[in-house]
Short mmCIF file of C-alpha atoms in Angstrom, two decimals:
data_model
loop_
_atom_site.label_atom_id
_atom_site.label_comp_id
_atom_site.label_asym_id
_atom_site.label_seq_id
_atom_site.Cartn_x
_atom_site.Cartn_y
_atom_site.Cartn_z
CA MET N 59 45.88 -45.60 -13.94
CA THR N 60 44.45 -44.10 -10.98
CA LYS N 61 43.04 -40.98 -10.89
CA SER N 62 43.80 -38.45 -8.12
CA TYR N 63 41.90 -36.30 -6.35
CA THR N 64 42.64 -32.90 -4.88
CA ILE N 65 40.18 -31.41 -2.10
CA TYR N 66 40.63 -28.07 -0.82
CA THR N 67 39.44 -27.08 3.00
CA HIS N 68 38.50 -23.48 3.17
CA HIS N 69 37.55 -20.91 6.30
CA ALA N 70 35.40 -18.80 4.30
CA GLN N 71 34.21 -15.85 6.87
CA ILE N 72 32.65 -12.25 5.92
CA ARG N 73 34.39 -9.47 6.75
CA ASP N 74 33.60 -6.84 8.87
CA ILE N 75 30.75 -7.32 10.42
CA GLU N 76 30.92 -9.18 14.46
CA PRO N 77 29.76 -11.85 15.54
CA PRO N 78 31.70 -13.67 13.47
CA VAL N 79 29.94 -15.11 10.36
CA TRP N 80 31.86 -18.12 8.92
CA ARG N 81 31.59 -20.96 6.80
CA ARG N 82 34.54 -24.55 6.20
CA ILE N 83 34.05 -25.35 2.93
CA HIS N 84 35.54 -28.36 0.98
CA VAL N 85 35.88 -28.36 -2.37
CA ASP N 86 37.50 -30.26 -5.95
CA GLY N 87 41.00 -28.50 -6.28
CA ASN N 88 39.70 -28.68 -10.16
CA ILE N 89 36.46 -26.67 -9.99
CA THR N 90 36.63 -22.49 -11.70
CA LEU N 91 36.40 -19.21 -9.97
CA ARG N 92 33.03 -19.25 -11.62
CA LYS N 93 31.72 -22.80 -9.65
CA LEU N 94 33.88 -21.36 -6.66
CA ARG N 95 31.03 -18.37 -6.63
CA HIS N 96 28.17 -20.48 -6.42
CA ILE N 97 29.52 -22.24 -3.06
CA LEU N 98 29.97 -19.90 -1.41
CA GLN N 99 26.40 -18.30 -2.40
CA ALA N 100 25.17 -21.63 -1.29
CA ALA N 101 26.90 -22.08 1.63
CA PHE N 102 25.90 -18.10 3.15
CA GLY N 103 22.64 -17.71 1.90
CA SER N 104 23.26 -15.33 -0.89
CA THR N 105 20.58 -15.17 -4.20
CA ASP N 106 23.07 -14.28 -6.58
CA SER N 107 22.48 -10.12 -6.87
CA HIS N 108 25.30 -9.43 -7.08
CA LEU N 109 28.73 -9.23 -9.30
CA HIS N 110 31.73 -10.89 -7.96
CA ASP N 111 35.04 -11.14 -9.29
CA PHE N 112 38.17 -12.31 -7.01
CA GLU N 113 41.63 -10.83 -6.25
CA ILE N 114 44.76 -13.85 -6.19
CA ASP N 115 48.51 -12.29 -6.05
CA GLY N 116 46.85 -8.58 -7.42
CA ARG N 117 44.85 -10.87 -10.55
CA THR N 118 41.44 -9.95 -10.82
CA TYR N 119 39.31 -12.84 -12.08
CA ALA N 120 35.72 -11.90 -13.04
CA MET N 121 32.92 -12.10 -14.64
CA GLY N 122 33.81 -12.10 -18.32
CA ASP N 123 30.48 -13.07 -20.02
CA ASN N 124 28.65 -9.74 -18.68
CA ASP N 125 28.06 -6.64 -20.16
CA ASN N 126 27.71 -4.95 -16.47
CA MET N 127 31.33 -6.73 -15.07
CA LEU N 128 33.06 -6.02 -18.65
CA ASP N 129 31.57 -1.81 -18.27
CA LEU N 130 33.11 -1.80 -14.66
CA PHE N 131 36.86 -3.32 -15.80
CA ALA N 132 37.06 -1.55 -19.35
CA GLU N 133 39.94 0.20 -17.45
CA ASP N 134 42.04 -3.04 -16.61
CA PRO N 135 43.40 -5.04 -19.77
CA GLU N 136 44.76 -7.11 -16.79
CA MET N 137 40.63 -8.79 -15.85
CA LEU N 138 40.67 -12.28 -16.34
CA ASP N 139 37.68 -14.69 -17.20
CA ASP N 140 36.11 -16.97 -14.16
CA ARG N 141 34.81 -19.75 -15.95
CA LYS N 142 38.60 -20.62 -17.08
CA ALA N 143 40.60 -20.35 -13.97
CA ARG N 144 40.84 -23.17 -11.85
CA LEU N 145 40.95 -23.17 -8.41
CA TYR N 146 44.39 -26.03 -8.21
CA ARG N 147 46.08 -22.81 -10.17
CA PHE N 148 46.43 -20.93 -6.84
CA ALA N 149 47.54 -21.65 -3.26
CA ILE N 150 44.71 -19.34 -2.63
CA ARG N 151 45.62 -17.66 1.38
CA ASP N 152 44.22 -14.30 3.07
CA THR N 153 42.53 -13.20 0.03
CA ASP N 154 39.92 -10.84 -0.25
CA SER N 155 36.64 -11.42 -2.88
CA SER N 156 34.69 -8.26 -3.74
CA ILE N 157 31.76 -9.93 -1.97
CA ASP N 158 33.75 -8.63 1.28
CA ILE N 159 34.90 -12.79 2.60
CA THR N 160 38.28 -14.11 3.39
CA LEU N 161 38.28 -17.50 1.89
CA VAL N 162 41.91 -19.33 4.06
CA MET N 163 42.76 -22.31 2.63
CA THR N 164 43.22 -24.29 5.97
CA GLY N 165 44.08 -27.45 4.49
CA ILE N 166 45.13 -29.44 0.96
CA MET N 167 43.62 -33.65 0.82
CA THR N 168 44.53 -36.24 -2.37
CA PHE N 169 42.51 -39.17 -2.67
CA LYS N 170 43.52 -41.75 -5.53
#
C-alpha cells in the first residue's frame, strides 16, 4: 500500500509591525505543534528565548514539560501538551500564537 503525505502551506506574519514581515512555510501535516514552533523560529531567525503556546479553536496548546509554562497555565485545566498535538488534526486558519505571529493556511497538497 502506498503511503500518502500531506503538505500544508502557511503564510506566517509577525503582527503589528510595518512594513509587514512574513514567511511562506511548507510543513508536513503530521508534525507536532512543538516541531512547528521550531520551524517558525528558524523561518524568523528566533533564538528560542521565549515561552510559546498555540491557541486553536479556543484551546491552548503549550509546553507541558516546562515548569514556567505550567505555572503560567496553572489555572487553565484545558491546557494541552504541544508535543502530542499534530498539525493535521486542525484546520488552522487565522490562528494567532502567543509569540504574535499570525498563521494562515493557504494550501494543502497530498502526495502518494
